[in-house]
CSV table of C-alpha atoms and ligand atoms in Angstrom, one decimal:
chain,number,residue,atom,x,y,z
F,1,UNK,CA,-10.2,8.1,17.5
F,2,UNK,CA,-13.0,5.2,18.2
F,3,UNK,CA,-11.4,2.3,20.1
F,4,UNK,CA,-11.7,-0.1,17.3
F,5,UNK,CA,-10.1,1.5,14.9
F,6,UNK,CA,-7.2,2.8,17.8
F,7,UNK,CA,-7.0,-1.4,18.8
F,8,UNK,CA,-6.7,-2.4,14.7
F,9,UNK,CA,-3.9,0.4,14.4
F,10,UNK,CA,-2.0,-0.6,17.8
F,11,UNK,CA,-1.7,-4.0,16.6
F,12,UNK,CA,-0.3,-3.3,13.5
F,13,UNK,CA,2.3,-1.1,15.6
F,14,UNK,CA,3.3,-3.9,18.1
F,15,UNK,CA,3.6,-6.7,15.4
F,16,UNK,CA,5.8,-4.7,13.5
F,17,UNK,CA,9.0,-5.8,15.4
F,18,UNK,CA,8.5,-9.0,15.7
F,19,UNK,CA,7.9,-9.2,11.8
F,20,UNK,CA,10.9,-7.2,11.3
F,21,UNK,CA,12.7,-9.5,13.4
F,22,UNK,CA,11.6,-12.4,11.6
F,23,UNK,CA,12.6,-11.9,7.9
F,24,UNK,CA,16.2,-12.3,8.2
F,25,UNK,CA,15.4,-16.1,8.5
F,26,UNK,CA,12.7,-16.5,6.2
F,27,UNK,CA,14.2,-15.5,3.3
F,28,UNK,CA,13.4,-18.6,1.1
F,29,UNK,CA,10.2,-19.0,-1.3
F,30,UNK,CA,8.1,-21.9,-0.2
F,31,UNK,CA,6.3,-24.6,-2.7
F,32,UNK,CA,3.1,-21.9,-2.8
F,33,UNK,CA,1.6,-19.2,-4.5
F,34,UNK,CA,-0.5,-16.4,-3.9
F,35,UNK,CA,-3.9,-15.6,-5.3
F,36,UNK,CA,-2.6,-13.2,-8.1
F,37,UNK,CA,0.4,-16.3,-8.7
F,38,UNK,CA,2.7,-14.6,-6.6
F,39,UNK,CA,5.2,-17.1,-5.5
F,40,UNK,CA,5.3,-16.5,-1.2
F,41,UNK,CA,7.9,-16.8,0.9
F,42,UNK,CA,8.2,-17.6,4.0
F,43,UNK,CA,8.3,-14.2,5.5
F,44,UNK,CA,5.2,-13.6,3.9
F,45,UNK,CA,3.3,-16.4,5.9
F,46,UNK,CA,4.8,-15.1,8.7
F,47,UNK,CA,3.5,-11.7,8.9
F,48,UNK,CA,0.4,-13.2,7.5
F,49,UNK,CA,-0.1,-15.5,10.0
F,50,UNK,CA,0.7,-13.4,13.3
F,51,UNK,CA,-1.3,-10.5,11.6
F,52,UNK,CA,-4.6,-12.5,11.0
F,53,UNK,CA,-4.5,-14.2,14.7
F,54,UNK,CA,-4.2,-10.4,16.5
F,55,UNK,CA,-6.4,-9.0,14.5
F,56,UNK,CA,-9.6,-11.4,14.4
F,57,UNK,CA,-8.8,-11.5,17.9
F,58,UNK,CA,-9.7,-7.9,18.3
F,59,UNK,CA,-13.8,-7.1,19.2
F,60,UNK,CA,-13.7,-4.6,16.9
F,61,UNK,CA,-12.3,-6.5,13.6
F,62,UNK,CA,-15.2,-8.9,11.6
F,63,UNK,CA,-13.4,-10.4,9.2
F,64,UNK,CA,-9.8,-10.7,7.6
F,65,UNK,CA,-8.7,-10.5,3.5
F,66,UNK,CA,-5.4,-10.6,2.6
F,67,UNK,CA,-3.5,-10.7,-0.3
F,68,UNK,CA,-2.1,-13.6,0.6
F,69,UNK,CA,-4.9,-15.9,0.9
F,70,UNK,CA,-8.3,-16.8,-1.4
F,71,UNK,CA,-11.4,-15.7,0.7
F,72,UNK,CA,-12.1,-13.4,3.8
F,73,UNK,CA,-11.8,-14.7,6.9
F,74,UNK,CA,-14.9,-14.0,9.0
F,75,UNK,CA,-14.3,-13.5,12.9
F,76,UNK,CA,-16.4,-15.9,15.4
F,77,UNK,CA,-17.1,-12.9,17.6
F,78,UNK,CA,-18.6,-10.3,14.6
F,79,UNK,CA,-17.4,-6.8,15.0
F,80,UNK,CA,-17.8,-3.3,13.0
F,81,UNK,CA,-14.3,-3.4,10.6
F,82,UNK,CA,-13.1,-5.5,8.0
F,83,UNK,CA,-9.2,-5.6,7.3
F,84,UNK,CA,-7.6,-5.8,3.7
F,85,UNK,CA,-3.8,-6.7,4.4
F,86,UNK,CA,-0.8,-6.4,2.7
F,87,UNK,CA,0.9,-8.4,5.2
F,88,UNK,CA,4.6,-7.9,3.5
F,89,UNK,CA,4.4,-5.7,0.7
F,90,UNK,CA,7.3,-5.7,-1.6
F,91,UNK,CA,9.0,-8.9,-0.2
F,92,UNK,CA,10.8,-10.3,-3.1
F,93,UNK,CA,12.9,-7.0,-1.9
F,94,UNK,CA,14.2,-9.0,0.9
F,95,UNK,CA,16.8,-11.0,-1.1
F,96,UNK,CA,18.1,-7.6,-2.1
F,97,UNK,CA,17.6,-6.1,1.4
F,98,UNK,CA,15.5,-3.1,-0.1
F,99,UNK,CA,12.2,-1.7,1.5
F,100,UNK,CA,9.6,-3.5,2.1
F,101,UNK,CA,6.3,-3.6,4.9
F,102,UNK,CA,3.2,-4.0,6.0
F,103,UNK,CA,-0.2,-2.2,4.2
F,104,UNK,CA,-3.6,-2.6,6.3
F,105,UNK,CA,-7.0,-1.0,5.2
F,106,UNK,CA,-9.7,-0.8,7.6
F,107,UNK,CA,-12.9,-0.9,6.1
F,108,UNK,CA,-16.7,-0.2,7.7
F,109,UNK,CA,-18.1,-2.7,4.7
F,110,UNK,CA,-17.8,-6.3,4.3
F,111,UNK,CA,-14.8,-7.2,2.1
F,112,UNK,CA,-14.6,-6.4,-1.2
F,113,UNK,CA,-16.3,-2.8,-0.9
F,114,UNK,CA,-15.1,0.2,-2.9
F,115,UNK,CA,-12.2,2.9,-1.4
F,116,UNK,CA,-14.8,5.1,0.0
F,117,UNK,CA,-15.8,2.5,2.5
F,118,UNK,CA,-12.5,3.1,4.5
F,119,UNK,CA,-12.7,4.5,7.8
F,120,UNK,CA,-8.6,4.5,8.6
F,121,UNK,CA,-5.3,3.0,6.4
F,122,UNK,CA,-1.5,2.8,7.2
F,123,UNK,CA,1.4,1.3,6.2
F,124,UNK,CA,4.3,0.6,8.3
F,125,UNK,CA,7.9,1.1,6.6
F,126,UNK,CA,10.8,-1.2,7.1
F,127,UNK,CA,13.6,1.1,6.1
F,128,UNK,CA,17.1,2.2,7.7
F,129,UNK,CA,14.1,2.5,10.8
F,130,UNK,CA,10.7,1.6,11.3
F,131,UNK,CA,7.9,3.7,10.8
F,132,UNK,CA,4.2,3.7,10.5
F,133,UNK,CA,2.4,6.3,8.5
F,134,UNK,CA,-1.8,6.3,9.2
F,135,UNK,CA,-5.2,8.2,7.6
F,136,UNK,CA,-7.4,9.0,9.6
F,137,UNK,CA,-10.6,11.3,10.2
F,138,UNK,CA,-8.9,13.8,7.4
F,139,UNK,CA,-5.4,13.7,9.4
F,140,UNK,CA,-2.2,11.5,8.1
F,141,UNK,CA,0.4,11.0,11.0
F,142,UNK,CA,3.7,9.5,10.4
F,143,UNK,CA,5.2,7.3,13.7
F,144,UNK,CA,8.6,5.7,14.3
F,145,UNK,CA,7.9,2.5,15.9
F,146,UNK,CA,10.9,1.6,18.4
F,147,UNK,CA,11.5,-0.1,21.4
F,148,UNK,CA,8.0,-1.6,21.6
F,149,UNK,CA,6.5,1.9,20.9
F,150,UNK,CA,4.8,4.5,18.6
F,151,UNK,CA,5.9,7.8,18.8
F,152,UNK,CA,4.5,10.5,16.6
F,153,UNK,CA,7.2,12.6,14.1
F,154,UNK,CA,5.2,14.1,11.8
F,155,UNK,CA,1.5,15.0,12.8
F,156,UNK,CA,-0.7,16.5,9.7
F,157,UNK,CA,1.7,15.1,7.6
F,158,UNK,CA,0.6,16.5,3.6
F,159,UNK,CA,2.2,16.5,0.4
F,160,UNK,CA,4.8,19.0,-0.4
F,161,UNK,CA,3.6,21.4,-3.0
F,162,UNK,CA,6.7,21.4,-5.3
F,163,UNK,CA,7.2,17.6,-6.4
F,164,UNK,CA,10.6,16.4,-6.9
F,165,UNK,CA,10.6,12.5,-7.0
F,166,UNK,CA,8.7,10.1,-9.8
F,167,UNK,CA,8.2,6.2,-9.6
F,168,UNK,CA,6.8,4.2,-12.5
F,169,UNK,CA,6.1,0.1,-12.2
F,170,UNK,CA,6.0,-2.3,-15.3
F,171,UNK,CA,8.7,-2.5,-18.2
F,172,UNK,CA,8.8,0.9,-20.7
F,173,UNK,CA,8.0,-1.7,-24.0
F,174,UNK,CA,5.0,-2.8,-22.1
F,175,UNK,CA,3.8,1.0,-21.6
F,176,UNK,CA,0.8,2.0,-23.5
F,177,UNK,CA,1.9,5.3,-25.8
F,178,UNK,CA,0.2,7.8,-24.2
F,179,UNK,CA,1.5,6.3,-20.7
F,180,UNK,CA,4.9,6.4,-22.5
F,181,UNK,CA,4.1,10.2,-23.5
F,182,UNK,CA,3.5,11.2,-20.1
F,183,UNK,CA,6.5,9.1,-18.2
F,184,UNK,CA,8.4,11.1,-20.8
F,185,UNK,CA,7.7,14.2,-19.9
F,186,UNK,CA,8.0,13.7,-15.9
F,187,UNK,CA,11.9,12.5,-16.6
F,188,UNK,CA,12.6,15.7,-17.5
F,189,UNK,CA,11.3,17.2,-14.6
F,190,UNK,CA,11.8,15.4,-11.6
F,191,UNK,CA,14.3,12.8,-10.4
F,192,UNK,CA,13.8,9.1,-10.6
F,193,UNK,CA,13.0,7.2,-7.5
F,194,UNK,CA,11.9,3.5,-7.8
F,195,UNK,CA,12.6,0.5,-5.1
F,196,UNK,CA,10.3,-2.4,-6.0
F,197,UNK,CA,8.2,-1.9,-3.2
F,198,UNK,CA,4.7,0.0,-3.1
F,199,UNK,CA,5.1,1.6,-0.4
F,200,UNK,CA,9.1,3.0,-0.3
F,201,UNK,CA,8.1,4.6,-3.2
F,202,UNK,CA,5.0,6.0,-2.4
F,203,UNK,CA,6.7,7.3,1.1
F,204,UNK,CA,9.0,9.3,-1.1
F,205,UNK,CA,6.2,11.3,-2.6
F,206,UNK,CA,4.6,11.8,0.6
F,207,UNK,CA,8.0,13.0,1.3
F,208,UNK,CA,9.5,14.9,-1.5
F,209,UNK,CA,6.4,15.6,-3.4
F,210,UNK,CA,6.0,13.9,-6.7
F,211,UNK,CA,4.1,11.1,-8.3
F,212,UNK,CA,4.1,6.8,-8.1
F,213,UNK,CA,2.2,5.0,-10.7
F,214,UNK,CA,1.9,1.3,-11.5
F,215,UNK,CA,0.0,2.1,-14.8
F,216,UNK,CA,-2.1,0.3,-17.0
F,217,UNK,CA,0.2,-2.5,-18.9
F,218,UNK,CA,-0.4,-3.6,-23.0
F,219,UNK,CA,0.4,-7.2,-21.2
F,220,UNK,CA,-2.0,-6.5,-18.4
F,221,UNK,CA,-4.5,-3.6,-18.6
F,222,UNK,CA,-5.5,-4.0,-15.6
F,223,UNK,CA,-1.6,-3.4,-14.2
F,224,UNK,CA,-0.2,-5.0,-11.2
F,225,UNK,CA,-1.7,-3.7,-7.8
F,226,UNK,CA,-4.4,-5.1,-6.0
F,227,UNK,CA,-7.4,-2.8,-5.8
F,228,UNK,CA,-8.3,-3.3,-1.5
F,229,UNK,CA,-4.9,-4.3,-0.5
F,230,UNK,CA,-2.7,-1.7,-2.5
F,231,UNK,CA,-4.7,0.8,-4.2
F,232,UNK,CA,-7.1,1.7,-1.9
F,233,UNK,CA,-5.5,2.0,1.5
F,234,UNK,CA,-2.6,4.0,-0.2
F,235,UNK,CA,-5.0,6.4,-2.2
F,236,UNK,CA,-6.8,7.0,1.0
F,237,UNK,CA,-3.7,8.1,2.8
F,238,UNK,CA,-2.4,10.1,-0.3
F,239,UNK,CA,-5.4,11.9,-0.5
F,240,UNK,CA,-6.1,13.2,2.7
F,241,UNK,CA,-2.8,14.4,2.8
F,242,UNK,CA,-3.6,16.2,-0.5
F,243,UNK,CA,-2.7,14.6,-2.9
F,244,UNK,CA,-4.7,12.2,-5.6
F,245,UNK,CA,-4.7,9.2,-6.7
F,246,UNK,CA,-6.0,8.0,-9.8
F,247,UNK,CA,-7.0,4.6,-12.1
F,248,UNK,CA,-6.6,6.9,-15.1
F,249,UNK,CA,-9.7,8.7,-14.9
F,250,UNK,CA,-11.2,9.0,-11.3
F,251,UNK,CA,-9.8,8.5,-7.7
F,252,UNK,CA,-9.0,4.5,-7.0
F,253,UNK,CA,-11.4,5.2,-4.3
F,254,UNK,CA,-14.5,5.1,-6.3
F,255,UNK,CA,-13.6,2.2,-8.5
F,256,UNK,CA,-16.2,-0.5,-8.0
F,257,UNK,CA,-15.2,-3.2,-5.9
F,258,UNK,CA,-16.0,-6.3,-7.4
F,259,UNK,CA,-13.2,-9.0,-6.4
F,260,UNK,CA,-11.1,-9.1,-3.5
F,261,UNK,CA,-7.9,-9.7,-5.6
F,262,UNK,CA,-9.0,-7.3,-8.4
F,263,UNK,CA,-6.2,-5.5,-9.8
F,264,UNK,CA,-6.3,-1.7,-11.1
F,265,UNK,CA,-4.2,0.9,-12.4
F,266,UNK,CA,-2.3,2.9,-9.9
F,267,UNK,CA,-1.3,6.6,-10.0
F,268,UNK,CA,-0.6,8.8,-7.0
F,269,UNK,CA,0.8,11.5,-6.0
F,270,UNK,CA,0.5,15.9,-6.0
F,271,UNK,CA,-2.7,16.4,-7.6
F,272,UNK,CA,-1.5,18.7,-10.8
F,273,UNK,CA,1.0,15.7,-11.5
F,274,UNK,CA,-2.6,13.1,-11.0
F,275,UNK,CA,-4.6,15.6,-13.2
F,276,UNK,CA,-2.0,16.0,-16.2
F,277,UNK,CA,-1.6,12.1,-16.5
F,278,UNK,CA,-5.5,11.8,-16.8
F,279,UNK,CA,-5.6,14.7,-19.1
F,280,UNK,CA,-2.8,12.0,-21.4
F,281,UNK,CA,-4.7,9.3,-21.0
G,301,P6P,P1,7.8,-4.9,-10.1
G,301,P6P,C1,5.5,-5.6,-4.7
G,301,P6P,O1,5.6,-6.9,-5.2
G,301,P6P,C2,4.4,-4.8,-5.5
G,301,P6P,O2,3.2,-5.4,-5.3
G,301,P6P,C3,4.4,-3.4,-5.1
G,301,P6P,O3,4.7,-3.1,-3.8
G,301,P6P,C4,5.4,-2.8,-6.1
G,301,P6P,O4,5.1,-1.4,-6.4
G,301,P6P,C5,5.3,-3.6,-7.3
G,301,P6P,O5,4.8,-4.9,-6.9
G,301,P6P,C6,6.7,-3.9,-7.9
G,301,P6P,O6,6.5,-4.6,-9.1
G,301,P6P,O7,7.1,-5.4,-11.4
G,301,P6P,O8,8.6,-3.6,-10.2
G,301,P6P,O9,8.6,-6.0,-9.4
């Protein structure tokens, strides 16, 4: 793995604890929002803040987007990556103690650029433990982070063949019909799993086999998830470990990047599940 990209990764691995360790007292949502109008809480400035610090600190990082701020933050020192972050996804979780973490894209492009110009993505999970799943050259790996290290659990991690779990964002009157048709169809088939955080669900289809999707809303067509922050790194990871992912009718990684908070329709998960939801759409 080239240094850079090892450095970006390691980073995320070591702040993990400490965030972790700080959400317990920064449950409360401060006076501010976020670019989409998220209202942030004070966890989510917290991971935001030690997150941007490490990581423009690092040679190989150029610049810093993250969903919780307007506009990229360009390193003094120049480098070869550019970092979308997710620096707490699924935080309005912590008030009912569910899953929630950290999502980090590293990209070879300045910020925003398009899902095929990212050279590595992970997540880091805070569940019953912590753990770190990462893309990279064609190969997903799945960490527990503990005790101030990374040790590898599952190496080659890919999607199981048979899927057995579903997730689907957004409220069912707000689905468009032939979303509607298709959620339909996948109830009777697989068992619901849904926790209000990107990627807890997501982790259970990489898991279990299945399919997540934040679709396409009548109230917002564009759905919910952020295209750099959400959609891509996640697509990247689902993919190379065999799955797709999907805006409704191609992989999330070759929609065009236009904004860096630009939303899109999410849908991920074993590629038969990915192709028959295109085909009803
Ligand atoms: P809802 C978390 O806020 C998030 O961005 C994703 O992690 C998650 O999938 C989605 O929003 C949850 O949205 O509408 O179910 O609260």
């Amino acid at each position: 793995m080239d240094d850079g990209i090892a450095a970006v990764l390691d980073t995320v691995a070591t702040t993990a604890p400490e965030i972790r360790d700080g959400l317990s007292g920064r449950r409360s949502y401060g006076d501010t929002e976020n670019p989409s109008g998220e209202r942030q809480l004070a966890a989510d400035e917290y991971a935001d803040g030690m997150l941007e610090t490490r990581l423009l600190a690092l040679d190989s990082v150029a610049s810093y987007a993250s969903e919780e701020r307007e506009s990229v933050i360009a390193s003094d020192a120049g480098g070869d990556y550019h970092i979308a972050c997710d620096p707490l996804d699924g935080s309005s979780n912590l008030k009912s103690n569910n899953t929630m973490g950290t999502i980090v894209g590293v990209y070879d492009e300045p910020l925003p650029a398009g899902g095929r110009s990212l050279v590595a993505s992970a997540f880091v999970l805070f569940g019953p433990i912590t753990t770190m799943v990462t893309a990279h050259e064609d190969t997903v790996t799945e960490y527990v982070i503990e005790d101030g290290d990374r040790r590898v659990v599952t190496e080659d991690l890919t999607i199981p063949d048979d899927p057995v779990v579903y997730g689907f964002g957004g409220r069912v009157p707000d689905w468009p019909d032939e979303f509607a048709d298709y959620a339909a169809d996948i109830e009777q088939e697989l068992k619901l799993r849904y926790g209000g955080a990107m990627i807890g669900d997501v982790n259970q289809v990489l898991t279990y086999g299945g399919v997540f999707a934040y679709p396409a809303l009548e109230s917002a067509p564009d759905g919910k998830l952020r295209l750099l922050f959400e959609g891509n790194p996640i697509a990247y990871i689902v993919e190379t470990a065999g799955g797709r992912s999907s805006d409704g009718s191609r992989s999330l990684l070759d929609v065009p990047a236009e904004e860096i908070h630009q939303r899109v329709p999410v849908h991920l998960g074993n590629a038969a599940l990915v192709d028959r939801l295109e085909a009803a759409l």
